[in-house]
XYZ file of C-alpha atoms in Angstrom:
461
model
C -9.294 30.947 20.068
C -9.550 31.105 16.264
C -7.593 27.854 15.992
C -9.895 26.189 18.500
C -12.944 27.344 16.527
C -11.363 26.076 13.293
C -10.666 22.635 14.768
C -14.104 22.589 16.358
C -15.737 23.363 13.021
C -13.836 20.582 11.339
C -14.787 18.258 14.162
C -18.460 18.958 13.508
C -17.906 18.272 9.791
C -16.382 14.915 10.715
C -19.437 13.881 12.722
C -21.581 13.243 9.635
C -19.340 10.677 7.871
C -18.512 9.024 11.202
C -22.212 8.716 12.065
C -23.007 7.262 8.626
C -20.154 4.776 8.842
C -21.097 3.865 12.409
C -24.694 3.119 11.397
C -23.590 0.843 8.546
C -21.101 -0.958 10.781
C -23.640 -1.489 13.576
C -26.141 -2.954 11.097
C -23.497 -5.233 9.570
C -22.367 -6.434 13.002
C -25.966 -7.186 14.030
C -26.495 -9.198 10.839
C -23.218 -11.073 11.323
C -24.030 -11.973 14.934
C -27.326 -13.457 13.671
C -25.417 -15.430 11.008
C -26.611 -13.390 8.024
C -23.029 -13.264 6.793
C -23.584 -12.420 3.130
C -26.096 -9.691 4.007
C -23.597 -8.185 6.462
C -21.002 -8.183 3.702
C -23.291 -6.340 1.302
C -24.006 -3.703 3.959
C -20.274 -3.007 4.314
C -19.806 -2.946 0.539
C -22.503 -0.272 0.337
C -20.769 1.569 3.188
C -17.515 1.505 1.205
C -19.232 3.090 -1.791
C -21.002 5.741 0.318
C -17.876 6.707 2.269
C -15.761 6.651 -0.877
C -18.151 8.982 -2.716
C -18.279 11.309 0.281
C -14.514 11.729 0.446
C -14.118 11.841 -3.321
C -16.504 14.797 -3.382
C -14.684 16.379 -0.448
C -11.109 15.878 -1.689
C -11.813 15.894 -5.462
C -9.239 13.170 -6.022
C -9.249 9.483 -6.875
C -6.012 9.057 -4.941
C -6.802 10.985 -1.775
C -5.860 8.975 1.292
C -9.339 9.151 2.794
C -10.975 8.021 -0.436
C -8.637 5.044 -0.881
C -8.916 3.818 2.704
C -12.704 4.236 2.670
C -13.092 2.153 -0.472
C -10.560 -0.610 -0.016
C -10.486 -1.114 3.752
C -14.265 -1.164 4.148
C -14.899 -3.184 0.978
C -12.302 -5.730 2.061
C -14.017 -5.926 5.419
C -17.306 -6.570 3.609
C -15.836 -9.451 1.616
C -14.232 -10.863 4.746
C -17.435 -10.978 6.771
C -19.273 -12.951 4.069
C -17.494 -16.153 5.144
C -17.515 -17.888 1.753
C -14.786 -20.280 2.899
C -14.808 -23.015 5.543
C -11.631 -21.425 6.942
C -13.561 -18.386 8.180
C -15.495 -18.040 11.448
C -17.604 -15.398 13.223
C -15.737 -12.277 14.240
C -15.065 -11.406 17.844
C -16.221 -8.093 19.294
C -12.554 -7.038 19.466
C -12.204 -7.633 15.740
C -15.247 -5.488 14.945
C -14.055 -2.695 17.243
C -10.575 -2.802 15.744
C -11.711 -2.680 12.125
C -14.101 0.236 12.655
C -12.027 2.012 15.323
C -8.927 2.096 13.117
C -10.860 3.718 10.274
C -12.606 6.303 12.467
C -9.390 7.281 14.284
C -7.636 7.618 10.936
C -10.283 10.147 9.904
C -9.941 11.976 13.221
C -6.147 12.174 12.955
C -6.345 13.382 9.382
C -8.922 16.074 10.162
C -7.078 17.304 13.240
C -3.700 17.733 11.576
C -5.234 19.244 8.454
C -6.937 21.890 10.593
C -3.728 22.665 12.486
C -1.577 22.882 9.342
C -4.121 25.074 7.552
C -4.121 27.525 10.436
C -0.335 27.436 10.663
C -0.035 28.220 6.937
C -2.214 31.295 7.398
C -0.076 32.446 10.319
C 3.168 32.058 8.363
C 1.667 33.899 5.392
C 0.662 36.797 7.605
C 4.201 36.992 8.972
C 5.438 37.377 5.406
C 8.193 34.768 5.503
C 10.364 34.730 2.406
C 9.991 31.656 0.183
C 12.867 29.188 0.229
C 15.143 28.969 -2.771
C 14.215 26.065 -5.048
C 16.271 24.318 -7.719
C 15.288 24.923 -11.340
C 13.102 22.671 -13.475
C 16.114 21.685 -15.588
C 18.013 20.631 -12.475
C 15.026 18.547 -11.377
C 14.961 16.793 -14.739
C 18.688 16.081 -14.874
C 18.757 14.705 -11.349
C 15.609 12.657 -11.938
C 17.217 11.068 -14.990
C 20.265 10.113 -12.960
C 17.973 8.603 -10.313
C 16.296 6.455 -12.981
C 19.664 5.242 -14.263
C 21.013 4.406 -10.804
C 17.880 2.593 -9.581
C 17.543 0.551 -12.773
C 21.161 -0.570 -13.037
C 21.613 -1.284 -9.334
C 18.403 -3.313 -8.980
C 19.118 -5.384 -12.097
C 22.683 -5.959 -10.927
C 21.481 -7.258 -7.558
C 18.970 -9.530 -9.309
C 21.777 -11.015 -11.427
C 23.913 -11.356 -8.288
C 21.164 -13.298 -6.523
C 20.610 -15.531 -9.568
C 24.336 -16.305 -9.826
C 24.789 -17.045 -6.116
C 21.572 -19.077 -5.765
C 22.140 -20.833 -9.059
C 18.704 -20.418 -10.640
C 16.109 -17.992 -12.008
C 12.592 -18.685 -10.620
C 10.887 -18.420 -14.040
C 12.936 -21.345 -15.344
C 12.834 -23.421 -12.173
C 10.623 -26.508 -11.709
C 10.405 -25.974 -7.943
C 6.878 -25.130 -6.689
C 7.897 -22.237 -4.425
C 11.034 -21.113 -6.240
C 10.406 -17.410 -5.654
C 9.945 -17.884 -1.905
C 13.562 -19.016 -1.666
C 14.951 -16.515 -4.155
C 16.520 -13.943 -1.881
C 19.824 -13.128 -0.264
C 19.601 -11.251 3.013
C 20.331 -7.567 2.540
C 20.670 -7.823 -1.245
C 17.028 -8.593 -2.007
C 15.919 -5.196 -0.644
C 17.618 -3.608 -3.670
C 16.244 -6.144 -6.145
C 12.612 -5.529 -5.176
C 13.136 -1.767 -5.547
C 13.031 -2.220 -9.345
C 9.460 -0.869 -9.376
C 10.825 2.630 -8.669
C 12.288 2.835 -12.177
C 8.887 3.058 -13.862
C 7.504 5.510 -11.313
C 10.524 7.790 -11.610
C 10.298 7.595 -15.403
C 6.660 8.668 -15.322
C 7.459 11.552 -12.970
C 10.287 12.562 -15.309
C 8.053 12.474 -18.385
C 5.195 14.383 -16.749
C 7.429 17.108 -15.315
C 9.301 17.282 -18.637
C 6.023 17.964 -20.493
C 4.209 19.860 -17.780
C 2.817 22.534 -20.088
C 1.988 22.220 -23.787
C 3.851 25.374 -24.707
C 6.995 24.082 -22.963
C 6.953 20.633 -24.587
C 10.046 19.648 -26.498
C 10.874 16.308 -28.127
C 12.903 14.077 -25.833
C 16.488 13.581 -26.967
C 16.844 10.314 -28.872
C 19.718 9.173 -26.695
C 17.760 9.709 -23.488
C 14.679 8.033 -24.931
C 16.664 4.909 -25.809
C 18.205 4.858 -22.352
C 14.797 5.150 -20.694
C 13.480 2.233 -22.760
C 16.464 0.091 -21.763
C 16.261 1.020 -18.068
C 12.531 0.294 -17.899
C 12.897 -2.983 -19.787
C 15.548 -4.165 -17.337
C 13.401 -3.301 -14.332
C 10.223 -4.781 -15.871
C 11.992 -8.085 -16.450
C 12.746 -8.604 -12.745
C 9.221 -9.407 -11.438
C 8.618 -11.637 -14.480
C 11.885 -13.556 -14.096
C 11.241 -13.758 -10.345
C 7.665 -15.029 -10.925
C 6.471 -12.486 -8.361
C 2.807 -11.571 -8.876
C 2.932 -9.145 -5.977
C 5.990 -7.333 -7.326
C 4.345 -7.159 -10.742
C 1.214 -5.575 -9.259
C 3.316 -2.985 -7.402
C 5.204 -2.225 -10.617
C 1.928 -1.323 -12.325
C 0.096 0.221 -9.371
C 2.650 2.844 -8.339
C 2.798 4.605 -11.742
C -1.013 4.606 -11.943
C -1.282 6.315 -8.562
C 1.389 8.829 -9.546
C -0.340 9.585 -12.852
C -3.686 10.210 -11.130
C -1.920 12.427 -8.590
C -0.070 14.509 -11.183
C -2.923 14.600 -13.703
C -6.090 14.777 -11.594
C -8.191 16.175 -14.455
C -7.513 13.315 -16.866
C -10.378 12.360 -19.176
C -12.463 9.802 -17.269
C -13.197 7.682 -20.370
C -9.488 7.425 -21.131
C -8.826 6.679 -17.478
C -11.237 3.754 -17.293
C -9.952 2.433 -20.616
C -6.415 2.564 -19.259
C -7.439 0.839 -16.027
C -9.221 -1.837 -18.044
C -6.054 -2.538 -20.011
C -4.023 -2.676 -16.807
C -6.538 -5.062 -15.220
C -6.322 -7.344 -18.258
C -2.529 -7.320 -18.098
C -2.554 -8.092 -14.371
C -4.996 -10.994 -14.800
C -3.009 -12.445 -17.697
C 0.248 -12.090 -15.771
C -1.301 -13.620 -12.637
C -2.510 -16.652 -14.606
C 0.894 -17.051 -16.268
C 2.820 -16.717 -13.010
C 0.459 -19.067 -11.193
C 1.147 -21.692 -13.862
C 4.881 -21.067 -13.529
C 4.661 -21.613 -9.762
C 4.230 -25.313 -10.641
C 1.358 -26.012 -8.238
C 0.059 -29.566 -8.049
C -3.454 -30.103 -9.556
C -6.124 -29.202 -7.000
C -3.590 -27.569 -4.660
C -5.259 -24.143 -4.600
C -8.743 -25.622 -4.200
C -7.565 -27.566 -1.170
C -6.028 -24.444 0.331
C -8.988 -22.093 -0.174
C -11.656 -24.576 1.044
C -14.538 -22.634 -0.517
C -18.102 -23.490 0.526
C -19.079 -23.283 -3.144
C -16.621 -25.680 -4.773
C -17.813 -24.679 -8.250
C -16.639 -21.072 -7.906
C -14.094 -20.275 -10.676
C -10.535 -20.508 -9.420
C -9.637 -16.916 -10.320
C -12.558 -15.665 -8.187
C -11.489 -17.915 -5.314
C -7.971 -16.518 -5.622
C -9.089 -12.889 -5.592
C -11.567 -13.415 -2.752
C -9.272 -15.324 -0.414
C -6.317 -12.989 -0.877
C -8.539 -10.176 0.384
C -11.055 -11.738 2.756
C -8.847 -14.227 4.570
C -6.626 -11.460 5.929
C -9.502 -10.202 8.084
C -10.012 -13.784 9.265
C -6.336 -13.951 10.177
C -6.820 -10.856 12.330
C -9.843 -12.496 13.921
C -7.661 -15.531 14.700
C -5.251 -13.228 16.518
C -8.001 -11.782 18.712
C -9.213 -15.298 19.510
C -5.700 -16.521 20.329
C -5.120 -13.590 22.689
C -8.465 -14.204 24.413
C -7.627 -17.880 24.901
C -4.140 -17.156 26.203
C -2.441 -18.974 23.315
C -0.304 -15.891 22.634
C 0.430 -12.714 24.616
C 0.759 -9.045 23.713
C 4.272 -8.208 22.583
C 4.306 -4.566 23.798
C 6.129 -2.996 20.868
C 8.390 -5.830 19.740
C 6.244 -6.744 16.723
C 6.212 -3.192 15.389
C 9.965 -2.868 15.981
C 10.656 -5.822 13.689
C 12.002 -3.578 10.866
C 14.650 -2.265 13.276
C 15.678 -5.791 14.272
C 15.756 -6.914 10.627
C 17.545 -3.961 9.040
C 20.197 -3.803 11.794
C 20.770 -7.565 11.862
C 19.737 -7.837 15.522
C 17.284 -10.594 14.624
C 20.254 -12.866 13.891
C 22.014 -11.949 17.134
C 18.895 -12.158 19.330
C 16.425 -14.435 17.489
C 14.071 -14.413 20.489
C 13.196 -10.794 19.592
C 11.299 -11.958 16.509
C 10.280 -15.493 17.487
C 6.535 -14.957 17.878
C 3.765 -17.259 16.782
C 1.493 -15.806 14.080
C -2.119 -17.005 14.552
C -3.666 -17.429 11.074
C -6.389 -19.601 9.546
C -3.922 -21.739 7.599
C -0.145 -21.414 7.217
C -0.288 -21.157 3.400
C -2.480 -18.009 3.656
C -0.417 -15.887 6.000
C -0.978 -12.361 4.673
C -2.247 -9.864 7.254
C -4.162 -6.621 7.581
C -2.565 -3.241 8.195
C -3.428 -3.342 11.915
C -2.381 -6.919 12.773
C 0.896 -6.079 14.505
C -0.520 -2.997 16.246
C -3.126 -5.237 17.886
C -0.534 -7.913 18.655
C 1.512 -5.300 20.519
C -1.072 -3.302 22.463
C -4.549 -4.579 21.626
C -7.370 -2.183 20.756
C -5.504 0.829 22.197
C -2.601 0.115 19.851
C -4.919 -0.063 16.850
C -6.646 3.224 17.703
C -3.356 5.021 18.288
C -1.934 3.617 15.063
C -4.959 4.876 13.108
C -4.675 8.325 14.681
C -0.953 8.662 13.866
C -1.346 7.313 10.328
C -4.168 9.754 9.605
C -2.040 12.638 10.887
C 0.940 11.614 8.717
C -1.267 11.344 5.625
C -2.703 14.822 6.218
C 0.787 16.280 6.690
C 2.059 14.712 3.454
C -1.004 15.970 1.561
C -0.260 19.525 2.715
C 3.457 19.150 1.951
C 2.948 17.973 -1.623
C 0.797 21.031 -2.378
C 3.640 23.393 -1.470
C 6.880 21.686 -2.532
C 8.161 21.516 -6.092
C 10.321 18.450 -5.451
C 8.785 15.727 -7.673
C 10.102 12.877 -5.515
C 7.278 13.718 -3.089
C 4.952 12.099 -5.634
C 6.826 8.843 -5.061
C 6.429 9.208 -1.290
C 2.727 9.896 -1.689
C 2.167 7.014 -4.106
C 3.787 4.514 -1.740
C 1.628 5.593 1.172
C -1.451 5.580 -1.069
C -0.561 2.064 -2.204
C -0.311 0.832 1.383
C -3.762 2.219 2.155
C -5.157 0.713 -1.049
C -3.738 -2.683 -0.050
C -4.474 -2.163 3.647
C -6.261 -5.522 3.684
C -3.152 -7.376 2.496
C -0.197 -6.613 4.754
C 0.861 -4.912 7.970
C 3.174 -2.827 5.690
C 4.683 -0.558 8.349
C 6.197 -3.507 10.203
C 7.693 -4.919 7.003
C 11.425 -4.071 6.673
C 11.154 -3.628 2.895
C 8.660 -0.793 3.396
C 11.141 1.168 5.457
C 13.947 0.377 3.030
C 11.767 1.863 0.276
C 11.016 4.927 2.389
C 14.746 5.360 3.095
C 15.611 4.996 -0.574
C 12.920 7.512 -1.504
C 14.247 9.894 1.152
C 17.744 9.625 -0.328
C 16.377 10.379 -3.815
C 14.391 13.304 -2.396
C 17.480 14.856 -0.812
C 19.573 14.304 -3.941
C 17.043 16.023 -6.183
C 16.525 18.820 -3.663
C 20.147 19.550 -2.780
């Protein structure tokens, strides 16, 4: 009875943000249906700010799952509905229901599991269960250092292996899409895991200097090794000319830092983020040049209604907004009978890829991907869930994802294993970039989760 009252109370608390979000969404949809596209976009941008502030105040964290999804998913939706490109068209009712339904069910799943776990924690405390034996801080540090060494050396070795076998390094190639062809099946999963080196190093440094009174100078030998390991890993996205890998390399440590140091000085934080943004923009410009695009190529791809918009703004806008249009294309294709629901096969793609079944039974993965234009084929987080089961699949996916996020939030508050920060940061990153990829149907995502799980067990055991 007490549990039911607790869940019921949380359910009533959830009604307010859901009602606010619902009102904004209904207004935006009404404006969009009457072809006030830019106005509809601004309404959703305001909704993103309002919902983000609400959950920031509630969770007191810039990296809480609810805060990140509220800001980035809803803001991306707002940019998408503005239709600043000729590639974009009016959204179907199914698209609107999917975008809003996913978000609301995520909140419901999160709230429900949080209520259940909170009650369960009280019950276990009352029973007086003995705490489990944990490894010491020194053991954590030593094992973390070994993890850094292994990840750095293995990922750089696989990069060199790929370069030797393929016969080129993308940075020094004159081919337009050199990076797109720079991978060897099975090996490339390790190469793109180079970003873990920097995240593990940050976790190591922050746990090593957790309290001022415990701080000791890092041994010179270890410091030199850390510099070498991080330099090797940092060179991989640059040599690969991978903007996306470079962004992940910077984003993961930032999320981990904000998670481990939630009370950081806000002025220093924004200064740091400004520096990171400048580095990302400079790197993006450099890597775009090194992609060897023909003059006017990107303008012809983006097809902006305002042809005078600066190219870097076109780039940023289309790599966010067009993904929602790609989802809209999927709903249209299903309505017109051009494609059919795949009933689980799309979301099982990581299994087919990681086991090699896709080579044995290619029909398992041979599905058409409705998008606005083949060159812009990035997707939203819910694309494959809708492809499989339609709106029901999207709602169920949101519910499960919210529950998992709540469970991990509770787990990280209780465990002393620092690898959980890496788990959390990955999931936070996928919600931050929820507009960009289906993530959980990408084999690399599950390879990263598996690798993180192996590191977690090594540090723990």
